[in-house]
Short mmCIF file of C-alpha atoms in Angstrom, two decimals:
data_model
loop_
_atom_site.label_atom_id
_atom_site.label_comp_id
_atom_site.label_asym_id
_atom_site.label_seq_id
_atom_site.Cartn_x
_atom_site.Cartn_y
_atom_site.Cartn_z
CA MET A 24 106.05 112.43 92.49
CA SER A 25 108.52 113.65 95.04
CA GLY A 26 109.05 111.46 98.09
CA PRO A 27 109.23 113.93 100.98
CA SER A 28 105.87 115.44 100.10
CA LEU A 29 104.16 112.13 100.88
CA LEU A 30 106.01 111.82 104.22
CA TRP A 31 103.52 113.98 106.15
CA ILE A 32 100.50 112.95 104.09
CA ASP A 33 98.36 112.22 107.17
CA TRP A 34 99.17 115.66 108.57
CA ARG A 35 98.19 117.26 105.33
CA LEU A 36 95.00 115.32 104.84
CA ALA A 37 93.81 114.72 108.40
CA GLY A 38 95.87 117.03 110.65
CA ARG A 39 93.30 117.14 113.47
CA SER A 40 92.86 113.40 113.89
CA THR A 41 96.61 112.87 113.59
CA VAL A 42 97.22 115.36 116.46
CA ARG A 43 94.52 113.61 118.49
CA ASP A 44 96.15 110.25 117.91
CA LEU A 45 99.56 111.63 118.82
CA LEU A 46 98.27 113.11 122.09
CA PHE A 47 96.85 109.70 123.01
CA ARG A 48 100.16 108.04 122.06
CA PHE A 49 102.02 110.55 124.26
CA VAL A 50 99.95 109.45 127.31
CA LEU A 51 100.59 105.82 126.33
CA VAL A 52 104.37 106.24 125.84
CA SER A 53 104.69 108.23 129.06
CA ALA A 54 102.99 105.48 131.06
CA ALA A 55 105.10 102.80 129.24
CA SER A 56 108.33 104.67 129.82
CA PHE A 57 107.55 105.16 133.51
CA ALA A 58 107.02 101.42 133.86
CA PHE A 59 110.15 100.79 131.84
CA LEU A 60 112.28 103.09 134.00
CA VAL A 61 110.95 101.56 137.24
CA LEU A 62 111.62 98.04 135.91
CA LEU A 63 115.02 99.00 134.62
CA LEU A 64 116.24 100.61 137.79
CA SER A 65 114.63 98.09 140.18
CA GLY A 66 115.54 95.08 138.08
CA GLY A 67 112.21 93.54 139.02
CA SER A 68 112.83 92.74 142.70
CA ALA A 69 116.62 92.66 142.41
CA ARG A 70 117.16 96.02 144.11
CA PHE A 71 114.83 95.20 146.98
CA LEU A 72 116.37 91.78 147.54
CA ALA A 73 119.89 93.22 147.25
CA SER A 74 119.06 95.81 149.95
CA ARG A 75 117.84 93.01 152.22
CA TYR A 76 120.67 90.49 151.61
CA ALA A 77 124.08 90.90 153.14
CA ILE A 78 127.18 88.71 153.52
CA THR A 79 128.77 88.99 156.92
CA ALA A 80 132.47 88.38 157.35
CA VAL A 81 133.19 87.79 161.05
CA LEU A 82 136.70 88.89 161.81
CA ARG A 83 139.03 87.33 164.28
CA THR A 84 139.21 89.08 167.78
CA THR A 85 142.83 89.91 167.10
CA VAL A 86 142.03 92.15 164.06
CA SER A 87 142.52 95.86 164.89
CA PRO A 88 140.02 98.48 163.66
CA GLY A 89 142.64 99.78 161.22
CA GLU A 90 143.10 96.35 159.71
CA GLY A 91 139.28 95.88 159.60
CA GLU A 92 138.84 99.17 157.74
CA GLY A 93 141.59 98.24 155.30
CA LEU A 94 140.07 94.84 154.63
CA ALA A 95 136.61 96.42 154.14
CA GLY A 96 138.14 98.77 151.53
CA LYS A 97 139.66 95.82 149.64
CA VAL A 98 136.36 93.89 149.69
CA ALA A 99 134.53 96.99 148.43
CA ALA A 100 136.79 96.99 145.40
CA LEU A 101 135.45 93.58 144.30
CA PRO A 102 133.21 94.07 141.15
CA PRO A 103 130.05 92.51 142.52
CA VAL A 104 130.25 94.47 145.79
CA ARG A 105 128.18 97.60 146.24
CA THR A 106 129.25 98.41 149.86
CA ALA A 107 131.52 96.76 152.39
CA VAL A 108 131.36 98.38 155.80
CA TYR A 109 133.59 97.48 158.73
CA LYS A 110 131.78 97.38 162.10
CA ASP A 111 134.13 97.33 165.12
CA PRO A 112 133.41 95.16 168.20
CA GLU A 113 131.75 97.99 170.11
CA THR A 114 129.31 98.67 167.27
CA ALA A 115 128.66 94.95 166.97
CA TRP A 116 127.83 94.83 170.63
CA ARG A 117 125.44 97.77 170.38
CA GLU A 118 123.63 96.13 167.43
CA PHE A 119 123.45 92.92 169.38
CA LEU A 120 121.82 94.63 172.35
CA LEU A 121 119.37 96.39 170.04
CA ALA A 122 118.36 93.03 168.59
CA TYR A 123 118.38 91.14 171.95
CA PRO A 124 117.70 93.67 174.76
CA GLY A 125 118.40 92.58 178.27
CA LEU A 126 121.52 90.57 177.57
CA ASP A 127 123.90 93.21 179.00
CA SER A 128 125.00 90.69 181.64
CA LEU A 129 126.99 88.75 179.05
CA ARG A 130 129.57 91.50 178.98
CA SER A 131 130.00 91.85 182.73
CA SER A 132 131.66 88.44 182.95
CA GLY A 133 134.71 89.41 180.84
CA GLY A 134 134.57 92.31 178.39
CA ASN A 135 133.01 92.48 174.90
CA PRO A 136 132.46 88.93 173.73
CA LEU A 137 131.75 89.98 170.14
CA PRO A 138 134.35 90.45 167.41
CA GLY A 139 134.25 93.11 164.63
CA TYR A 140 132.75 92.21 161.28
CA ILE A 141 132.36 93.42 157.69
CA GLU A 142 128.95 93.79 156.22
CA VAL A 143 129.04 93.20 152.47
CA ARG A 144 126.16 94.18 150.18
CA LEU A 145 126.07 93.23 146.53
CA ARG A 146 125.06 95.31 143.51
CA PRO A 147 121.44 94.41 142.52
CA GLU A 148 122.43 93.29 139.10
CA ARG A 149 125.26 91.09 140.53
CA LEU A 150 123.04 89.29 143.01
CA THR A 151 123.66 85.89 141.46
CA GLY A 152 124.80 82.54 142.78
CA ALA A 153 128.15 82.83 140.98
CA ASP A 154 128.85 86.31 142.40
CA VAL A 155 127.85 85.32 145.94
CA GLU A 156 130.23 82.38 145.59
CA ARG A 157 133.01 84.62 144.27
CA VAL A 158 132.72 87.06 147.18
CA THR A 159 132.50 84.38 149.86
CA THR A 160 135.47 82.54 148.43
CA ALA A 161 137.50 85.72 148.36
CA LEU A 162 136.56 86.46 152.02
CA ARG A 163 137.29 82.89 153.20
CA SER A 164 140.78 83.05 151.82
CA VAL A 165 141.62 86.01 154.07
CA SER A 166 143.40 84.94 157.24
CA HIS A 167 141.75 87.75 159.32
CA VAL A 168 138.27 86.34 158.58
CA GLU A 169 137.08 83.86 161.14
CA LYS A 170 133.75 82.96 159.46
CA VAL A 171 131.67 83.96 156.46
CA LEU A 172 127.84 84.04 156.87
CA ALA A 173 126.22 84.14 153.45
CA GLY A 174 122.98 82.27 154.15
CA GLU A 175 123.95 79.61 151.60
CA ALA A 176 121.06 77.45 152.73
CA ARG A 177 118.49 80.05 151.56
CA ILE A 178 120.37 81.87 148.79
CA SER A 179 119.10 79.52 146.07
CA ARG A 180 115.46 80.21 147.06
CA LEU A 181 116.17 83.95 147.16
CA LEU A 182 117.62 83.87 143.63
CA LEU A 183 114.67 81.83 142.43
CA VAL A 184 112.30 84.45 143.81
CA LYS A 185 114.36 87.15 142.08
CA ARG A 186 114.25 85.29 138.76
CA TYR A 187 110.50 84.67 138.92
CA ALA A 188 109.72 88.21 140.01
CA ALA A 189 111.83 89.64 137.12
CA ALA A 190 110.15 87.24 134.60
CA ILE A 191 106.67 88.27 135.86
CA ALA A 192 107.48 92.00 135.86
CA TRP A 193 108.99 91.96 132.35
CA GLY A 194 106.18 89.64 131.18
CA VAL A 195 103.55 92.16 132.39
CA PHE A 196 105.51 94.90 130.71
CA GLY A 197 105.67 92.93 127.45
CA ALA A 198 101.92 92.36 127.60
CA PHE A 199 101.40 96.10 128.11
CA ALA A 200 103.64 96.73 125.08
CA ALA A 201 101.59 94.27 123.03
CA VAL A 202 98.37 96.06 124.08
CA CYS A 203 100.04 99.35 123.09
CA LEU A 204 100.84 97.86 119.64
CA VAL A 205 97.24 96.72 119.22
CA VAL A 206 96.00 100.23 120.18
CA LEU A 207 98.45 101.83 117.74
CA VAL A 208 97.41 99.45 114.92
CA LEU A 209 93.73 100.18 115.63
CA GLN A 210 94.47 103.94 115.57
CA GLU A 211 96.32 103.58 112.27
CA LYS A 212 93.62 101.35 110.83
CA GLY A 213 90.96 103.91 111.78
CA ARG A 214 92.85 106.81 110.17
CA ALA A 215 93.68 104.82 107.09
CA THR A 216 90.03 103.82 106.78
CA ALA A 217 88.94 107.43 107.14
CA LEU A 218 91.45 108.44 104.48
CA ALA A 219 90.71 105.54 102.16
CA ALA A 220 88.89 107.68 99.65
CA ASP A 221 91.85 110.11 99.61
CA PHE A 222 94.35 107.31 99.16
CA ALA A 223 92.24 105.97 96.30
CA PHE A 224 92.23 109.44 94.73
CA LEU A 225 96.00 109.61 94.92
CA GLU A 226 96.42 106.08 93.63
CA GLU A 227 94.24 106.95 90.63
CA ARG A 228 96.66 109.76 89.94
CA GLY A 229 99.74 107.59 89.84
CA VAL A 230 100.85 107.65 93.51
CA PRO A 231 101.79 103.99 94.26
CA ALA A 232 100.08 102.51 97.33
CA GLY A 233 103.39 100.94 98.47
CA ARG A 234 104.99 104.36 98.49
CA MET A 235 102.18 105.83 100.46
CA ALA A 236 102.41 103.02 103.00
CA ALA A 237 106.17 103.41 103.29
CA SER A 238 105.97 107.18 103.62
CA ARG A 239 103.28 106.96 106.30
CA SER A 240 105.28 104.38 108.12
CA ALA A 241 108.44 106.48 108.02
CA ALA A 242 106.48 109.56 109.18
CA GLY A 243 105.02 107.50 112.00
CA ALA A 244 108.49 106.47 113.14
CA LEU A 245 109.82 110.05 112.87
CA ALA A 246 106.89 111.46 114.83
CA ALA A 247 107.23 108.72 117.47
CA LEU A 248 110.89 109.51 118.26
CA PRO A 249 110.41 112.97 119.76
CA LEU A 250 107.15 111.81 121.28
CA ALA A 251 108.99 108.92 123.06
CA ALA A 252 111.79 111.33 124.08
CA ALA A 253 109.24 113.68 125.59
CA GLY A 254 107.44 110.81 127.33
CA VAL A 255 110.66 109.48 128.79
CA LEU A 256 111.66 112.99 130.02
CA LEU A 257 108.27 113.45 131.68
CA SER A 258 108.20 110.04 133.32
CA GLY A 259 111.90 110.40 134.35
CA ALA A 260 111.10 113.72 135.99
CA ALA A 261 108.01 112.24 137.71
CA LEU A 262 110.08 109.24 138.99
CA ARG A 263 112.82 111.52 140.27
CA TYR A 264 110.26 113.68 142.07
CA LEU A 265 108.73 110.57 143.68
CA LEU A 266 112.12 109.20 144.78
CA LEU A 267 113.02 112.54 146.33
CA ARG A 268 109.66 112.94 147.99
CA TYR A 269 109.50 109.36 149.25
CA PRO A 270 113.06 108.20 149.97
CA SER A 271 111.85 104.77 151.08
CA LEU A 272 111.15 104.05 147.43
CA GLU A 273 114.89 103.99 146.84
CA GLN A 274 114.98 100.50 148.36
CA LEU A 275 112.75 99.32 145.55
CA VAL A 276 113.83 101.53 142.63
CA GLY A 277 117.21 102.94 143.52
CA PRO A 278 118.60 106.40 143.94
CA PRO A 279 117.49 109.26 141.66
CA GLY A 280 121.07 109.57 140.48
CA ASP A 281 120.77 106.25 138.68
CA LEU A 282 118.38 107.91 136.18
CA LEU A 283 121.38 109.71 134.70
CA LEU A 284 123.71 106.78 134.51
CA PRO A 285 125.08 106.11 130.95
CA ARG A 286 123.55 102.58 130.89
CA THR A 287 120.13 104.05 131.88
CA MET A 288 120.45 106.61 129.07
CA LEU A 289 121.40 103.89 126.58
CA ALA A 290 118.45 101.74 127.59
CA VAL A 291 116.11 104.76 127.33
CA ALA A 292 117.45 105.49 123.80
CA GLY A 293 116.73 101.85 122.91
CA PHE A 294 113.25 102.22 124.33
CA ALA A 295 112.56 105.32 122.22
CA LEU A 296 113.88 103.52 119.15
CA CYS A 297 111.68 100.49 119.85
CA PHE A 298 108.67 102.75 120.22
CA ALA A 299 109.46 104.38 116.86
CA LEU A 300 109.77 100.93 115.23
CA LEU A 301 106.47 99.91 116.87
CA ALA A 302 104.80 103.00 115.47
CA ALA A 303 106.16 102.30 112.01
CA ALA A 304 105.00 98.66 112.14
CA ALA A 305 101.56 99.78 113.42
CA SER A 306 101.27 102.21 110.51
CA LEU A 307 102.00 99.46 107.99
CA LEU A 308 99.70 96.98 109.62
CA GLY A 309 96.94 99.59 109.94
CA PHE A 310 97.29 100.57 106.29
CA ARG A 311 97.14 96.90 105.16
CA ALA A 312 94.15 96.24 107.43
CA ALA A 313 92.26 99.26 106.04
CA ARG A 314 92.94 98.22 102.44
CA ALA A 315 91.80 94.62 103.23
CA CYS A 316 88.48 96.06 104.50
CA ARG A 317 87.85 98.02 101.24
CA MET B 5 99.99 111.11 71.62
CA ILE B 6 97.70 108.45 73.13
CA GLU B 7 97.20 105.58 70.73
CA ALA B 8 94.61 102.86 71.33
CA PHE B 9 95.12 99.60 69.45
CA ARG B 10 92.44 96.98 69.04
CA LEU B 11 90.98 97.56 72.48
CA GLY B 12 88.42 95.12 73.69
CA ILE B 13 86.31 94.53 76.84
CA PHE B 14 84.51 91.32 77.60
CA ALA B 15 81.91 91.60 80.34
CA ARG B 16 79.23 89.27 81.67
CA GLY B 17 80.20 86.51 79.25
CA ALA B 18 79.83 88.75 76.18
CA THR B 19 81.96 91.14 74.20
CA LEU B 20 81.06 94.70 75.28
CA TRP B 21 83.24 96.05 72.45
CA ASP B 22 86.27 95.03 70.55
CA GLY B 23 88.79 96.27 67.96
CA VAL B 24 88.65 99.91 69.06
CA ASP B 25 91.44 101.89 67.39
CA HIS B 26 92.01 105.62 67.80
CA ALA B 27 94.80 108.12 68.24
CA PHE B 28 94.36 111.18 70.45
CA GLY B 29 96.96 113.69 69.33
CA ASP B 30 98.86 116.10 71.54
CA GLY B 31 97.18 119.45 71.86
CA SER B 32 93.79 118.15 70.88
CA VAL B 33 90.30 118.08 72.34
CA SER B 34 88.44 114.88 71.55
CA VAL B 35 84.89 114.01 72.55
CA ILE B 36 83.87 110.32 72.72
CA VAL B 37 80.18 110.10 72.21
CA ALA B 38 78.06 107.02 72.80
CA PRO B 39 74.78 106.04 74.42
CA PRO B 40 74.55 105.20 78.18
CA SER B 41 76.06 101.83 79.35
CA SER B 42 78.18 101.53 76.18
CA GLY B 43 81.45 101.57 78.13
CA LYS B 44 82.62 105.20 77.78
CA THR B 45 83.78 105.38 81.41
CA THR B 46 85.55 102.04 80.96
CA LEU B 47 87.32 103.31 77.87
CA LEU B 48 88.52 106.42 79.71
CA SER B 49 89.82 104.31 82.56
CA ILE B 50 91.72 102.16 80.05
CA LEU B 51 93.13 105.16 78.32
CA ARG B 52 94.51 106.58 81.54
CA GLY B 53 95.97 103.25 82.57
CA GLU B 54 93.75 102.53 85.51
CA ARG B 55 92.10 99.49 84.07
CA GLN B 56 93.73 96.90 81.77
CA PRO B 57 91.78 96.06 78.63
CA ASP B 58 90.84 92.43 77.90
CA ALA B 59 92.32 92.86 74.42
CA GLY B 60 94.63 95.40 72.77
CA ASP B 61 96.98 97.99 74.20
CA VAL B 62 97.38 101.70 74.78
CA VAL B 63 100.63 103.35 73.78
CA VAL B 64 101.75 106.82 74.91
CA SER B 65 104.87 108.35 73.39
CA GLY B 66 105.78 104.98 71.89
CA GLU B 67 105.51 102.98 75.12
CA SER B 68 102.70 100.76 76.38
CA ILE B 69 101.05 102.02 79.51
CA PHE B 70 100.40 98.46 80.64
CA ARG B 71 103.53 96.63 79.53
CA GLY B 72 106.07 99.45 79.50
CA ARG B 73 108.63 100.49 82.08
CA TRP B 74 107.19 101.11 85.52
CA ALA B 75 108.74 104.57 85.71
CA SER B 76 107.15 105.61 82.41
CA ILE B 77 103.81 104.30 83.45
CA ARG B 78 104.01 106.16 86.75
CA THR B 79 105.04 109.37 85.03
CA TYR B 80 102.14 109.04 82.58
CA ARG B 81 99.62 108.38 85.33
CA ALA B 82 100.98 111.27 87.35
CA SER B 83 100.44 113.56 84.33
CA CYS B 84 96.84 112.45 83.95
CA CYS B 85 93.80 113.97 85.60
CA HIS B 86 90.36 112.56 85.83
CA VAL B 87 87.09 114.34 86.54
CA ALA B 88 83.90 112.25 86.61
CA GLU B 89 80.32 113.28 86.33
CA ARG B 90 79.71 111.71 89.71
CA PHE B 91 82.18 111.21 92.52
CA SER B 92 81.47 110.25 96.08
CA ASP B 93 82.81 112.13 99.05
CA PRO B 94 82.85 109.82 102.07
CA ALA B 95 85.33 111.95 103.96
CA GLY B 96 83.13 115.04 104.05
CA HIS B 97 85.74 117.19 102.28
CA THR B 98 85.51 120.84 101.48
CA VAL B 99 86.48 122.25 98.11
CA GLU B 100 89.81 123.35 99.61
CA ASP B 101 90.47 119.78 100.82
CA LEU B 102 90.11 118.66 97.19
CA PHE B 103 92.74 121.16 96.21
CA ARG B 104 95.00 120.05 99.00
CA LEU B 105 94.64 116.41 97.90
CA SER B 106 95.40 117.38 94.34
CA ALA B 107 98.54 119.20 95.42
CA VAL B 108 99.67 116.06 97.34
CA ALA B 109 99.06 113.98 94.20
CA GLY B 110 101.21 116.43 92.29
CA GLY B 111 104.09 115.73 94.64
CA GLY B 112 103.50 118.64 97.00
CA ARG B 113 105.94 120.82 95.10
CA ILE B 114 103.62 123.80 95.16
CA PRO B 115 104.26 126.06 98.21
CA GLU B 116 101.18 126.52 100.38
CA GLY B 117 100.79 130.23 99.64
CA GLU B 118 101.05 129.66 95.93
CA ARG B 119 98.62 126.79 96.12
CA ARG B 120 96.04 129.07 97.80
CA GLU B 121 96.58 131.81 95.24
CA ARG B 122 96.21 129.37 92.30
CA GLN B 123 93.19 127.81 93.98
CA GLU B 124 91.44 131.16 94.20
CA ARG B 125 92.19 131.88 90.54
CA LEU B 126 91.01 128.47 89.32
CA LEU B 127 87.85 128.61 91.37
CA ALA B 128 87.06 132.09 90.01
CA MET B 129 87.73 130.76 86.53
CA VAL B 130 85.11 127.96 86.84
CA GLY B 131 82.56 130.32 88.45
CA LEU B 132 83.05 129.15 92.03
CA ALA B 133 84.87 132.18 93.46
CA SER B 134 83.60 131.87 97.03
CA ALA B 135 83.34 128.08 97.25
CA ARG B 136 86.65 127.42 99.06
CA ASP B 137 84.99 126.30 102.32
CA TRP B 138 81.95 124.65 100.89
CA ARG B 139 81.47 120.97 101.55
CA LEU B 140 81.53 118.87 98.39
CA SER B 141 78.40 117.05 99.55
CA SER B 142 76.51 120.35 99.54
CA LEU B 143 77.42 121.21 95.94
CA SER B 144 75.18 120.61 92.92
CA ALA B 145 76.38 118.27 90.16
CA SER B 146 77.50 121.25 88.05
CA GLU B 147 79.38 122.83 90.97
CA ARG B 148 80.99 119.46 91.80
CA VAL B 149 82.46 118.80 88.35
CA ARG B 150 83.66 122.42 88.05
CA ALA B 151 85.30 122.25 91.49
CA GLY B 152 86.78 118.87 90.63
CA LEU B 153 88.13 120.19 87.33
CA ALA B 154 89.65 123.27 88.99
CA ALA B 155 91.31 121.07 91.64
CA GLU B 156 92.81 118.80 88.95
CA LEU B 157 94.08 121.79 86.98
CA LEU B 158 96.07 122.88 90.02
CA ARG B 159 98.67 120.18 89.21
CA GLY B 160 98.89 121.25 85.57
CA PRO B 161 98.16 117.80 84.15
CA ARG B 162 99.11 117.05 80.55
CA TYR B 163 96.30 114.60 79.85
CA LEU B 164 92.74 115.46 80.94
CA PHE B 165 90.10 112.73 80.99
CA LEU B 166 86.66 114.18 81.62
CA ASP B 167 83.67 111.84 82.03
CA GLY B 168 80.34 113.53 81.44
CA VAL B 169 81.70 116.86 82.70
CA VAL B 170 80.22 119.05 79.99
CA ALA B 171 76.71 117.64 80.42
CA ALA B 172 76.92 117.87 84.24
CA ALA B 173 78.29 121.43 84.16
CA GLY B 174 75.08 122.58 82.48
CA SER B 175 74.44 125.00 79.64
CA PRO B 176 75.59 128.23 81.35
CA TYR B 177 79.10 126.85 81.73
CA ARG B 178 79.31 124.71 78.57
CA GLU B 179 80.87 127.38 76.36
CA MET B 180 83.13 128.58 79.13
CA LEU B 181 84.44 125.02 79.51
CA GLY B 182 84.79 124.62 75.79
CA GLY B 183 86.94 127.79 75.70
CA LEU B 184 89.00 126.58 78.57
CA PHE B 185 89.62 123.17 76.97
CA ARG B 186 90.71 124.78 73.72
CA ALA B 187 93.01 127.10 75.62
CA LEU B 188 94.55 124.12 77.40
CA ALA B 189 94.89 122.20 74.15
CA ARG B 190 96.75 125.13 72.56
CA GLU B 191 99.35 124.73 75.34
CA GLY B 192 99.89 121.13 74.19
CA ASN B 193 97.54 119.29 76.62
CA THR B 194 95.44 116.41 75.45
CA ILE B 195 91.80 116.52 76.48
CA VAL B 196 89.67 113.44 76.07
CA MET B 197 85.99 113.79 77.00
CA ALA B 198 83.22 111.21 77.19
CA GLU B 199 79.69 112.48 76.68
CA ARG B 200 76.31 111.03 75.75
CA HIS B 201 75.69 113.79 73.28
CA LEU B 202 77.93 116.35 71.57
CA PRO B 203 76.81 119.87 72.58
CA GLU B 204 74.92 121.42 69.70
CA ARG B 205 77.16 124.49 69.32
CA TRP B 206 80.26 122.22 69.17
CA ALA B 207 78.78 119.83 66.67
CA ALA B 208 78.95 122.25 63.76
CA ALA B 209 82.68 122.68 64.11
CA ALA B 210 83.31 119.03 64.97
CA GLY B 211 81.97 117.61 61.75
CA GLU B 212 80.97 113.99 61.40
CA GLY B 213 83.53 112.48 63.68
CA THR B 214 85.09 109.07 63.28
CA ALA B 215 83.77 105.73 64.31
CA ALA B 216 85.72 103.70 66.84
CA GLY B 217 83.80 100.56 67.82
CA PRO B 218 80.48 101.58 69.36
CA PHE B 219 81.86 105.11 69.93
CA ARG B 220 81.96 108.20 67.69
CA VAL B 221 84.99 110.35 68.34
CA TYR B 222 84.72 114.07 67.51
CA LYS B 223 87.71 116.34 67.34
CA VAL B 224 86.91 119.83 68.60
CA SER B 225 88.80 122.40 66.56
CA VAL B 226 91.48 124.34 68.41
CA PRO B 227 92.11 127.73 66.82
CA ALA B 228 95.75 128.57 66.25
CA THR B 229 95.43 132.07 67.71
CA SER B 230 94.51 132.77 71.27
CA MET B 231 92.12 135.51 70.15
CA ALA B 232 89.49 133.09 68.83
CA ALA B 233 89.69 131.08 72.03
CA GLY B 234 89.56 134.25 74.09
CA GLU B 235 86.38 135.22 72.37
CA GLN B 236 84.74 131.93 73.31
CA ALA B 237 86.26 131.34 76.71
CA GLY B 238 86.01 134.83 78.07
CA GLN B 239 88.20 134.75 81.18
CA ALA B 240 89.18 131.15 80.67
CA ALA B 241 91.99 131.58 78.15
CA PRO B 242 94.33 133.78 80.22
CA ALA B 243 93.57 131.84 83.39
CA GLY B 244 94.24 128.52 81.67
CA GLY B 245 97.50 129.86 80.38
CA GLY B 246 98.61 130.56 83.93
CA ILE B 247 98.03 127.09 85.28
CA ALA B 248 99.94 124.90 82.91
#
């Protein structure tokens, strides 16, 4: 008996149903990878919350625009910070009027009453209590900063919402993965049952059942890898199209460019590997279940 | 050589048979004859290592096929073929599926083109030249055993265990099969058959046979020259030579 010949035993004995199963799996893995990519890039609700949350460093009135710009550049270099934008007093005044129209009279009494400020936004994955603390401490230690507004009173609730939202999102994804495993096991059990007579024929002729199970499992994993890769490519392309077509989605999911970040690629490779392992496990479980029914 | 030592089977609280001794030599054709329900099928399954006897042992090339090394047992079982008078086909296979399955059992070393070519030759040899796409369920008992035999021969097995095949094949094919088995035996293969009766034309050459428990084992003569076999087997001898 040579090993490799048993590897594609299902293809040799039941090619049509194997192809049918693989097509269904492709739909399944494409849907799962789309959900995975959305979750990965959005971090549950982290990206949305990070786009809404900002730390404001109110500068002293004596700070010149040049100094403000320089300070914003230094703040932007802090690891948790995604953007740090300096707004001069004039911009601050315009924003104030947009928010509270009809208060122009405040200026007539003695020039612009508002100082410049730096608006600091954190990276979604760094939106944690410790990182907020780190940035605010760094800003407070600067002599040009008059006051730091970080919403400390509400930040703990915000982080709690973020944690729960992430747990729920990944929990739903985990449940979906479990359903996928059940579907895969049922598929494998069905095929193994249909091929039971053939497996018995081979066993009678000296092909060990364990070897058949291991070969089928290995073939399942090998077939799952390119399938997962194709599914990820398809869902990645679909997600990119949606992000370009509806830019408002970027607030939730992130920019299309994030799809090609090394960490995204690494996570996607891990996803494909997990799917292959899942397929291998499903093959083994299906084979065992079919034999138990005999 | 397959040697059976003191084989025994106990079923339904009673001894079905016990103390069966016999040696099946290499390059021989043996026919185990016994009445229905005497355990012929069970004996064949013991001889090919599929079922363990309740007593005794089977030794092939000096090693037990039940207590020997796993690799030797596997090699032996891989070199066996088994064709039964009746076999079910729940998967709705065609004759070609049976050949494909046999090729997988043989390790899949035969390239697909060669497999098809051999398949056509073997099917023609057993009188089923155009049966490739026929469903097994639509075949008669005779056609089934011949198709089954042809599919098993694809792998070139060394030990052939044939259960009721000659009777099921029917009289038109009996002599053709006899010639084929002799041709295979001349190549060193061991053929062990189980039948209810020894075909009349074989009985004259087989003599009295030897008693082994409730069975009578006849040894069918295998002529030393291929000419004699060719006379009996017609097309079978050259075709059989090509498959081993």
